[in-house]
Amino acid sequence: MRPRDVSELVILAALWGGSFLFMRVAAPQFGPAALIELRVGLAALLLLPVLAWRGNLAPLWRKAGPLLVVGVTNSALPFVLYAWAALSVTAGFASVLNATSPLFAALVARVWLKDRLSAAATAGLLLGLLGVVILVWGKASFRAGGSGWAVAACLAATLNYGVAANFTKRFLSGVDPMAIATGSQFYAALVLAPFAVWLWPEAMPGREAWTSVLLLAFACTGVAYVMYFRLIAHVGPARAIAVTFLIPVFGMLWGAILLDEVVTINMLAGCGVILAGTGLATGVIRAPRRLAVLQGRG
């Protein structure tokens, strides 16, 4: 990759890693539904003019049904789940669990689309699961004061990302990626609007919370989507997915620097194992010779 592409990849990871920080700050004052309505709604307002300038608004109504599904499974529902989890788990912790998204995408592809998993991908899934166990060991209590439900919410969010990725592959293949990004935010905003009105906070959130909302919507969602699809165009999806490996690093970094969050040994160990599993499952990390031989026997 060119130095510019590498720089954009790092900036994108920093933005997406920061999203967990901003949700952690804003969720207690806005509540999950109102916060995410602002996130996707404002992002759609930023992306719609870009799509109009490119002269490609037609897919927004021609593919309304599939875009609605992607909007719910890739934005509305997982964003709300992460915002709710942010009320009780740290930004760094949530960002590490987010790294399981490609693992769930591979698993959903196997169950739903009947895609064949190589020996390396299967090993990656199992390794990723081990990483989750290491990460949540001693934390996933469902008793009062425990974070078990928050962990479950994060994993449910990443499962939705896996469903959305495979649904997009099956029903939106060939559609301009920028149209998918814009349409998904637009329809996510429509779906969440009544919930946001119903659950709008009674007290006006403070300046810090509003600043977090604006950064979350415009930087971590709108601008990040533009950068991501530019990267896909320049270096291809296989290399662009490398951003997955950097997001937890920035999630933990921002949380530690700006919120004084503690980065535990379990977080570092779980993150390493999850990312190793993700690398195997997605093919970013080359399988050992023994696994390659097993795959060839398939």
PDB file of C-alpha atoms in Angstrom, residues 13-274:
ATOM      1  CA  ALA A  13      -9.090   2.842  12.831  1.00  0.00           C
ATOM      2  CA  ALA A  14      -8.614   5.819  15.148  1.00  0.00           C
ATOM      3  CA  LEU A  15     -12.056   7.157  14.204  1.00  0.00           C
ATOM      4  CA  TRP A  16     -13.843   3.845  14.629  1.00  0.00           C
ATOM      5  CA  GLY A  17     -11.945   3.140  17.843  1.00  0.00           C
ATOM      6  CA  GLY A  18     -13.079   6.564  19.067  1.00  0.00           C
ATOM      7  CA  SER A  19     -16.729   5.695  18.493  1.00  0.00           C
ATOM      8  CA  PHE A  20     -16.694   3.508  21.612  1.00  0.00           C
ATOM      9  CA  LEU A  21     -15.289   6.413  23.618  1.00  0.00           C
ATOM     10  CA  PHE A  22     -17.981   8.823  22.400  1.00  0.00           C
ATOM     11  CA  MET A  23     -20.776   6.333  23.111  1.00  0.00           C
ATOM     12  CA  ARG A  24     -19.361   5.817  26.592  1.00  0.00           C
ATOM     13  CA  VAL A  25     -19.515   9.586  27.215  1.00  0.00           C
ATOM     14  CA  ALA A  26     -22.885  10.363  25.603  1.00  0.00           C
ATOM     15  CA  ALA A  27     -24.996   7.269  26.312  1.00  0.00           C
ATOM     16  CA  PRO A  28     -25.636   8.005  30.018  1.00  0.00           C
ATOM     17  CA  GLN A  29     -27.153  11.418  29.183  1.00  0.00           C
ATOM     18  CA  PHE A  30     -28.970  10.676  25.916  1.00  0.00           C
ATOM     19  CA  GLY A  31     -29.875   7.029  26.385  1.00  0.00           C
ATOM     20  CA  PRO A  32     -29.105   4.445  23.678  1.00  0.00           C
ATOM     21  CA  ALA A  33     -32.062   5.088  21.316  1.00  0.00           C
ATOM     22  CA  ALA A  34     -31.789   8.887  21.172  1.00  0.00           C
ATOM     23  CA  LEU A  35     -28.006   8.769  20.889  1.00  0.00           C
ATOM     24  CA  ILE A  36     -27.995   6.379  17.957  1.00  0.00           C
ATOM     25  CA  GLU A  37     -30.835   8.198  16.201  1.00  0.00           C
ATOM     26  CA  LEU A  38     -28.658  11.302  16.241  1.00  0.00           C
ATOM     27  CA  ARG A  39     -25.645   9.292  15.113  1.00  0.00           C
ATOM     28  CA  VAL A  40     -27.252   7.702  12.055  1.00  0.00           C
ATOM     29  CA  GLY A  41     -29.504  10.660  11.243  1.00  0.00           C
ATOM     30  CA  LEU A  42     -26.714  13.228  11.190  1.00  0.00           C
ATOM     31  CA  ALA A  43     -24.441  10.808   9.307  1.00  0.00           C
ATOM     32  CA  ALA A  44     -27.154  10.397   6.666  1.00  0.00           C
ATOM     33  CA  LEU A  45     -27.392  14.181   6.333  1.00  0.00           C
ATOM     34  CA  LEU A  46     -23.654  14.268   5.651  1.00  0.00           C
ATOM     35  CA  LEU A  47     -23.631  11.347   3.209  1.00  0.00           C
ATOM     36  CA  LEU A  48     -26.743  12.197   1.178  1.00  0.00           C
ATOM     37  CA  PRO A  49     -25.212  15.300  -0.486  1.00  0.00           C
ATOM     38  CA  VAL A  50     -22.082  13.267  -1.320  1.00  0.00           C
ATOM     39  CA  LEU A  51     -24.210  10.592  -2.991  1.00  0.00           C
ATOM     40  CA  ALA A  52     -26.272  13.240  -4.803  1.00  0.00           C
ATOM     41  CA  TRP A  53     -23.076  14.892  -6.074  1.00  0.00           C
ATOM     42  CA  ARG A  54     -22.074  11.502  -7.488  1.00  0.00           C
ATOM     43  CA  GLY A  55     -25.478  11.298  -9.200  1.00  0.00           C
ATOM     44  CA  ASN A  56     -26.397   7.949  -7.670  1.00  0.00           C
ATOM     45  CA  LEU A  57     -29.446   8.488  -5.447  1.00  0.00           C
ATOM     46  CA  ALA A  58     -31.615   6.001  -7.377  1.00  0.00           C
ATOM     47  CA  PRO A  59     -30.600   2.889  -5.355  1.00  0.00           C
ATOM     48  CA  LEU A  60     -32.067   4.478  -2.220  1.00  0.00           C
ATOM     49  CA  TRP A  61     -35.606   3.757  -3.450  1.00  0.00           C
ATOM     50  CA  ARG A  62     -34.941   1.018  -6.004  1.00  0.00           C
ATOM     51  CA  LYS A  63     -33.285  -1.103  -3.293  1.00  0.00           C
ATOM     52  CA  ALA A  64     -35.311   0.248  -0.379  1.00  0.00           C
ATOM     53  CA  GLY A  65     -36.157  -3.185   1.080  1.00  0.00           C
ATOM     54  CA  PRO A  66     -32.624  -4.603   1.221  1.00  0.00           C
ATOM     55  CA  LEU A  67     -31.222  -1.256   2.381  1.00  0.00           C
ATOM     56  CA  LEU A  68     -33.763  -1.192   5.200  1.00  0.00           C
ATOM     57  CA  VAL A  69     -32.614  -4.636   6.351  1.00  0.00           C
ATOM     58  CA  VAL A  70     -28.959  -3.586   6.212  1.00  0.00           C
ATOM     59  CA  GLY A  71     -29.798  -0.351   8.010  1.00  0.00           C
ATOM     60  CA  VAL A  72     -31.323  -2.313  10.888  1.00  0.00           C
ATOM     61  CA  THR A  73     -28.743  -5.120  11.097  1.00  0.00           C
ATOM     62  CA  ASN A  74     -25.614  -3.094  10.344  1.00  0.00           C
ATOM     63  CA  SER A  75     -26.416   0.179  12.106  1.00  0.00           C
ATOM     64  CA  ALA A  76     -29.633   0.661  14.093  1.00  0.00           C
ATOM     65  CA  LEU A  77     -29.644  -2.513  16.179  1.00  0.00           C
ATOM     66  CA  PRO A  78     -25.892  -3.063  16.756  1.00  0.00           C
ATOM     67  CA  PHE A  79     -25.276   0.637  17.471  1.00  0.00           C
ATOM     68  CA  VAL A  80     -28.079   0.651  20.069  1.00  0.00           C
ATOM     69  CA  LEU A  81     -26.724  -2.537  21.633  1.00  0.00           C
ATOM     70  CA  TYR A  82     -23.227  -1.057  21.898  1.00  0.00           C
ATOM     71  CA  ALA A  83     -24.605   2.201  23.310  1.00  0.00           C
ATOM     72  CA  TRP A  84     -26.544   0.250  25.926  1.00  0.00           C
ATOM     73  CA  ALA A  85     -23.468  -1.830  26.767  1.00  0.00           C
ATOM     74  CA  ALA A  86     -21.457   1.399  27.110  1.00  0.00           C
ATOM     75  CA  LEU A  87     -23.485   2.169  30.217  1.00  0.00           C
ATOM     76  CA  SER A  88     -21.677  -0.606  32.092  1.00  0.00           C
ATOM     77  CA  VAL A  89     -18.498  -1.699  30.236  1.00  0.00           C
ATOM     78  CA  THR A  90     -15.473   0.323  29.199  1.00  0.00           C
ATOM     79  CA  ALA A  91     -14.864   1.641  25.699  1.00  0.00           C
ATOM     80  CA  GLY A  92     -11.716  -0.476  25.372  1.00  0.00           C
ATOM     81  CA  PHE A  93     -13.510  -3.653  26.414  1.00  0.00           C
ATOM     82  CA  ALA A  94     -16.332  -3.091  23.916  1.00  0.00           C
ATOM     83  CA  SER A  95     -13.873  -2.347  21.115  1.00  0.00           C
ATOM     84  CA  VAL A  96     -12.120  -5.674  21.676  1.00  0.00           C
ATOM     85  CA  LEU A  97     -15.408  -7.579  21.482  1.00  0.00           C
ATOM     86  CA  ASN A  98     -16.138  -5.681  18.257  1.00  0.00           C
ATOM     87  CA  ALA A  99     -13.127  -7.425  16.704  1.00  0.00           C
ATOM     88  CA  THR A 100     -15.166 -10.655  16.612  1.00  0.00           C
ATOM     89  CA  SER A 101     -17.317  -9.243  13.757  1.00  0.00           C
ATOM     90  CA  PRO A 102     -15.420 -11.034  10.946  1.00  0.00           C
ATOM     91  CA  LEU A 103     -15.668 -14.281  12.926  1.00  0.00           C
ATOM     92  CA  PHE A 104     -19.441 -13.981  13.070  1.00  0.00           C
ATOM     93  CA  ALA A 105     -19.526 -13.077   9.375  1.00  0.00           C
ATOM     94  CA  ALA A 106     -17.707 -16.321   8.562  1.00  0.00           C
ATOM     95  CA  LEU A 107     -19.991 -18.325  10.854  1.00  0.00           C
ATOM     96  CA  VAL A 108     -23.171 -16.826   9.382  1.00  0.00           C
ATOM     97  CA  ALA A 109     -21.866 -17.494   5.872  1.00  0.00           C
ATOM     98  CA  ARG A 110     -21.377 -21.142   6.806  1.00  0.00           C
ATOM     99  CA  VAL A 111     -24.817 -21.574   8.422  1.00  0.00           C
ATOM    100  CA  TRP A 112     -26.911 -19.410   6.094  1.00  0.00           C
ATOM    101  CA  LEU A 113     -25.155 -19.351   2.731  1.00  0.00           C
ATOM    102  CA  LYS A 114     -23.583 -22.789   3.152  1.00  0.00           C
ATOM    103  CA  ASP A 115     -20.147 -21.389   2.371  1.00  0.00           C
ATOM    104  CA  ARG A 116     -17.454 -23.958   2.942  1.00  0.00           C
ATOM    105  CA  LEU A 117     -15.073 -23.167   5.795  1.00  0.00           C
ATOM    106  CA  SER A 118     -11.458 -24.142   5.341  1.00  0.00           C
ATOM    107  CA  ALA A 119      -9.561 -25.854   8.127  1.00  0.00           C
ATOM    108  CA  ALA A 120      -7.777 -22.557   8.793  1.00  0.00           C
ATOM    109  CA  ALA A 121     -11.058 -20.629   9.011  1.00  0.00           C
ATOM    110  CA  THR A 122     -12.507 -23.225  11.395  1.00  0.00           C
ATOM    111  CA  ALA A 123      -9.400 -22.992  13.554  1.00  0.00           C
ATOM    112  CA  GLY A 124      -9.729 -19.207  13.456  1.00  0.00           C
ATOM    113  CA  LEU A 125     -13.325 -19.364  14.677  1.00  0.00           C
ATOM    114  CA  LEU A 126     -12.383 -21.632  17.570  1.00  0.00           C
ATOM    115  CA  LEU A 127      -9.393 -19.461  18.433  1.00  0.00           C
ATOM    116  CA  GLY A 128     -11.570 -16.351  18.368  1.00  0.00           C
ATOM    117  CA  LEU A 129     -14.061 -18.010  20.702  1.00  0.00           C
ATOM    118  CA  LEU A 130     -11.198 -18.823  23.082  1.00  0.00           C
ATOM    119  CA  GLY A 131     -10.204 -15.141  22.963  1.00  0.00           C
ATOM    120  CA  VAL A 132     -13.724 -14.096  23.974  1.00  0.00           C
ATOM    121  CA  VAL A 133     -13.611 -16.530  26.900  1.00  0.00           C
ATOM    122  CA  ILE A 134     -10.273 -15.070  28.030  1.00  0.00           C
ATOM    123  CA  LEU A 135     -11.596 -11.523  27.657  1.00  0.00           C
ATOM    124  CA  VAL A 136     -14.788 -11.989  29.671  1.00  0.00           C
ATOM    125  CA  TRP A 137     -13.356 -14.414  32.241  1.00  0.00           C
ATOM    126  CA  GLY A 138     -14.496 -13.220  35.656  1.00  0.00           C
ATOM    127  CA  LYS A 139     -16.604 -10.378  34.208  1.00  0.00           C
ATOM    128  CA  ALA A 140     -19.595 -12.025  32.537  1.00  0.00           C
ATOM    129  CA  SER A 141     -21.755 -12.279  35.653  1.00  0.00           C
ATOM    130  CA  PHE A 142     -25.509 -11.976  35.176  1.00  0.00           C
ATOM    131  CA  ARG A 143     -26.078 -11.109  38.817  1.00  0.00           C
ATOM    132  CA  ALA A 144     -26.866  -7.584  40.002  1.00  0.00           C
ATOM    133  CA  GLY A 145     -23.909  -5.337  39.231  1.00  0.00           C
ATOM    134  CA  GLY A 146     -22.381  -7.802  36.765  1.00  0.00           C
ATOM    135  CA  SER A 147     -21.622  -7.057  33.132  1.00  0.00           C
ATOM    136  CA  GLY A 148     -22.905 -10.292  31.649  1.00  0.00           C
ATOM    137  CA  TRP A 149     -25.813  -8.696  29.793  1.00  0.00           C
ATOM    138  CA  ALA A 150     -23.550  -5.960  28.434  1.00  0.00           C
ATOM    139  CA  VAL A 151     -21.153  -8.603  27.097  1.00  0.00           C
ATOM    140  CA  ALA A 152     -24.103 -10.435  25.536  1.00  0.00           C
ATOM    141  CA  ALA A 153     -25.264  -7.170  23.935  1.00  0.00           C
ATOM    142  CA  CYS A 154     -21.825  -6.579  22.376  1.00  0.00           C
ATOM    143  CA  LEU A 155     -21.711 -10.104  20.985  1.00  0.00           C
ATOM    144  CA  ALA A 156     -25.274  -9.761  19.672  1.00  0.00           C
ATOM    145  CA  ALA A 157     -24.179  -6.560  17.934  1.00  0.00           C
ATOM    146  CA  THR A 158     -21.268  -8.302  16.220  1.00  0.00           C
ATOM    147  CA  LEU A 159     -23.579 -11.161  15.216  1.00  0.00           C
ATOM    148  CA  ASN A 160     -25.787  -8.560  13.520  1.00  0.00           C
ATOM    149  CA  TYR A 161     -22.738  -7.250  11.660  1.00  0.00           C
ATOM    150  CA  GLY A 162     -22.123 -10.793  10.431  1.00  0.00           C
ATOM    151  CA  VAL A 163     -25.725 -11.125   9.238  1.00  0.00           C
ATOM    152  CA  ALA A 164     -25.555  -7.722   7.531  1.00  0.00           C
ATOM    153  CA  ALA A 165     -22.321  -8.556   5.703  1.00  0.00           C
ATOM    154  CA  ASN A 166     -23.768 -11.747   4.262  1.00  0.00           C
ATOM    155  CA  PHE A 167     -27.138 -10.171   3.461  1.00  0.00           C
ATOM    156  CA  THR A 168     -25.334  -7.399   1.584  1.00  0.00           C
ATOM    157  CA  LYS A 169     -23.308  -9.946  -0.356  1.00  0.00           C
ATOM    158  CA  ARG A 170     -26.438 -11.831  -1.357  1.00  0.00           C
ATOM    159  CA  PHE A 171     -28.946  -9.045  -2.060  1.00  0.00           C
ATOM    160  CA  LEU A 172     -26.927  -5.889  -2.751  1.00  0.00           C
ATOM    161  CA  SER A 173     -24.106  -7.260  -4.873  1.00  0.00           C
ATOM    162  CA  GLY A 174     -23.188  -4.753  -7.573  1.00  0.00           C
ATOM    163  CA  VAL A 175     -24.770  -1.779  -5.802  1.00  0.00           C
ATOM    164  CA  ASP A 176     -22.513   1.238  -5.273  1.00  0.00           C
ATOM    165  CA  PRO A 177     -20.987   0.805  -1.764  1.00  0.00           C
ATOM    166  CA  MET A 178     -21.499   4.501  -1.043  1.00  0.00           C
ATOM    167  CA  ALA A 179     -25.204   4.093  -1.827  1.00  0.00           C
ATOM    168  CA  ILE A 180     -25.334   1.169   0.609  1.00  0.00           C
ATOM    169  CA  ALA A 181     -23.612   3.213   3.307  1.00  0.00           C
ATOM    170  CA  THR A 182     -25.880   6.223   2.782  1.00  0.00           C
ATOM    171  CA  GLY A 183     -29.073   4.228   2.421  1.00  0.00           C
ATOM    172  CA  SER A 184     -28.364   2.111   5.482  1.00  0.00           C
ATOM    173  CA  GLN A 185     -27.900   5.229   7.649  1.00  0.00           C
ATOM    174  CA  PHE A 186     -31.014   6.848   6.179  1.00  0.00           C
ATOM    175  CA  TYR A 187     -33.258   3.837   6.821  1.00  0.00           C
ATOM    176  CA  ALA A 188     -31.709   3.211  10.232  1.00  0.00           C
ATOM    177  CA  ALA A 189     -32.666   6.773  11.163  1.00  0.00           C
ATOM    178  CA  LEU A 190     -36.252   6.204   9.981  1.00  0.00           C
ATOM    179  CA  VAL A 191     -36.564   3.003  12.026  1.00  0.00           C
ATOM    180  CA  LEU A 192     -35.150   4.549  15.194  1.00  0.00           C
ATOM    181  CA  ALA A 193     -37.031   7.865  14.978  1.00  0.00           C
ATOM    182  CA  PRO A 194     -40.178   6.823  16.937  1.00  0.00           C
ATOM    183  CA  PHE A 195     -38.096   5.143  19.658  1.00  0.00           C
ATOM    184  CA  ALA A 196     -35.862   8.200  19.953  1.00  0.00           C
ATOM    185  CA  VAL A 197     -38.887  10.512  20.328  1.00  0.00           C
ATOM    186  CA  TRP A 198     -40.453   8.197  22.908  1.00  0.00           C
ATOM    187  CA  LEU A 199     -37.226   7.823  24.911  1.00  0.00           C
ATOM    188  CA  TRP A 200     -35.809  11.322  24.429  1.00  0.00           C
ATOM    189  CA  PRO A 201     -34.054  12.467  27.647  1.00  0.00           C
ATOM    190  CA  GLU A 202     -36.083  14.746  29.904  1.00  0.00           C
ATOM    191  CA  ALA A 203     -33.024  16.792  30.907  1.00  0.00           C
ATOM    192  CA  MET A 204     -30.975  18.525  28.232  1.00  0.00           C
ATOM    193  CA  PRO A 205     -27.615  16.729  27.868  1.00  0.00           C
ATOM    194  CA  GLY A 206     -24.501  18.742  28.552  1.00  0.00           C
ATOM    195  CA  ARG A 207     -21.968  20.216  26.146  1.00  0.00           C
ATOM    196  CA  GLU A 208     -19.577  17.268  26.458  1.00  0.00           C
ATOM    197  CA  ALA A 209     -22.316  14.816  25.516  1.00  0.00           C
ATOM    198  CA  TRP A 210     -23.394  16.918  22.507  1.00  0.00           C
ATOM    199  CA  THR A 211     -19.778  17.218  21.350  1.00  0.00           C
ATOM    200  CA  SER A 212     -19.477  13.440  21.548  1.00  0.00           C
ATOM    201  CA  VAL A 213     -22.659  13.040  19.480  1.00  0.00           C
ATOM    202  CA  LEU A 214     -21.401  15.351  16.744  1.00  0.00           C
ATOM    203  CA  LEU A 215     -18.010  13.632  16.583  1.00  0.00           C
ATOM    204  CA  LEU A 216     -19.694  10.217  16.623  1.00  0.00           C
ATOM    205  CA  ALA A 217     -22.049  11.125  13.769  1.00  0.00           C
ATOM    206  CA  PHE A 218     -19.878  13.208  11.481  1.00  0.00           C
ATOM    207  CA  ALA A 219     -16.367  11.857  12.115  1.00  0.00           C
ATOM    208  CA  CYS A 220     -16.855   8.235  13.238  1.00  0.00           C
ATOM    209  CA  THR A 221     -19.754   7.503  10.897  1.00  0.00           C
ATOM    210  CA  GLY A 222     -20.055   9.936   7.974  1.00  0.00           C
ATOM    211  CA  VAL A 223     -16.405  10.730   7.284  1.00  0.00           C
ATOM    212  CA  ALA A 224     -15.305   7.208   8.264  1.00  0.00           C
ATOM    213  CA  TYR A 225     -17.638   5.628   5.702  1.00  0.00           C
ATOM    214  CA  VAL A 226     -16.262   7.869   2.944  1.00  0.00           C
ATOM    215  CA  MET A 227     -12.700   6.956   3.928  1.00  0.00           C
ATOM    216  CA  TYR A 228     -13.497   3.250   4.153  1.00  0.00           C
ATOM    217  CA  PHE A 229     -14.964   3.032   0.671  1.00  0.00           C
ATOM    218  CA  ARG A 230     -12.099   5.099  -0.722  1.00  0.00           C
ATOM    219  CA  LEU A 231      -9.728   2.555   0.797  1.00  0.00           C
ATOM    220  CA  ILE A 232     -11.659  -0.322  -0.735  1.00  0.00           C
ATOM    221  CA  ALA A 233     -11.393   1.396  -4.124  1.00  0.00           C
ATOM    222  CA  HIS A 234      -7.649   2.039  -3.742  1.00  0.00           C
ATOM    223  CA  VAL A 235      -6.341  -1.115  -2.063  1.00  0.00           C
ATOM    224  CA  GLY A 236      -9.219  -3.613  -2.302  1.00  0.00           C
ATOM    225  CA  PRO A 237     -11.468  -5.112   0.397  1.00  0.00           C
ATOM    226  CA  ALA A 238      -8.944  -7.756   1.503  1.00  0.00           C
ATOM    227  CA  ARG A 239      -6.462  -5.091   2.591  1.00  0.00           C
ATOM    228  CA  ALA A 240      -9.067  -2.622   3.819  1.00  0.00           C
ATOM    229  CA  ILE A 241     -10.319  -5.216   6.315  1.00  0.00           C
ATOM    230  CA  ALA A 242      -6.981  -4.847   8.113  1.00  0.00           C
ATOM    231  CA  VAL A 243      -8.632  -1.931   9.920  1.00  0.00           C
ATOM    232  CA  THR A 244     -10.290  -4.583  12.104  1.00  0.00           C
ATOM    233  CA  PHE A 245      -6.922  -5.284  13.711  1.00  0.00           C
ATOM    234  CA  LEU A 246      -6.296  -1.652  14.648  1.00  0.00           C
ATOM    235  CA  ILE A 247      -9.702  -0.637  16.062  1.00  0.00           C
ATOM    236  CA  PRO A 248      -9.239  -2.371  19.455  1.00  0.00           C
ATOM    237  CA  VAL A 249      -5.827  -0.751  19.823  1.00  0.00           C
ATOM    238  CA  PHE A 250      -7.336   2.713  19.483  1.00  0.00           C
ATOM    239  CA  GLY A 251     -10.422   1.781  21.497  1.00  0.00           C
ATOM    240  CA  MET A 252      -8.253   0.822  24.466  1.00  0.00           C
ATOM    241  CA  LEU A 253      -5.874   3.741  23.880  1.00  0.00           C
ATOM    242  CA  TRP A 254      -8.575   6.454  23.823  1.00  0.00           C
ATOM    243  CA  GLY A 255     -10.313   4.916  26.815  1.00  0.00           C
ATOM    244  CA  ALA A 256      -7.097   4.834  28.839  1.00  0.00           C
ATOM    245  CA  ILE A 257      -5.967   8.362  27.879  1.00  0.00           C
ATOM    246  CA  LEU A 258      -9.265  10.250  27.949  1.00  0.00           C
ATOM    247  CA  LEU A 259     -11.419   8.289  30.417  1.00  0.00           C
ATOM    248  CA  ASP A 260      -8.718   6.816  32.677  1.00  0.00           C
ATOM    249  CA  GLU A 261      -9.916   3.299  31.853  1.00  0.00           C
ATOM    250  CA  VAL A 262      -7.740   0.433  33.029  1.00  0.00           C
ATOM    251  CA  VAL A 263      -6.377  -1.906  30.364  1.00  0.00           C
ATOM    252  CA  THR A 264      -6.248  -5.321  32.034  1.00  0.00           C
ATOM    253  CA  ILE A 265      -4.152  -8.378  31.245  1.00  0.00           C
ATOM    254  CA  ASN A 266      -7.344 -10.194  30.257  1.00  0.00           C
ATOM    255  CA  MET A 267      -8.151  -7.456  27.739  1.00  0.00           C
ATOM    256  CA  LEU A 268      -4.709  -7.589  26.150  1.00  0.00           C
ATOM    257  CA  ALA A 269      -4.592 -11.387  26.070  1.00  0.00           C
ATOM    258  CA  GLY A 270      -8.181 -11.715  24.826  1.00  0.00           C
ATOM    259  CA  CYS A 271      -7.574  -9.062  22.180  1.00  0.00           C
ATOM    260  CA  GLY A 272      -4.472 -10.848  20.898  1.00  0.00           C
ATOM    261  CA  VAL A 273      -6.191 -14.222  20.665  1.00  0.00           C
ATOM    262  CA  ILE A 274      -9.340 -12.774  19.057  1.00  0.00           C
TER     263      ILE A 274
END
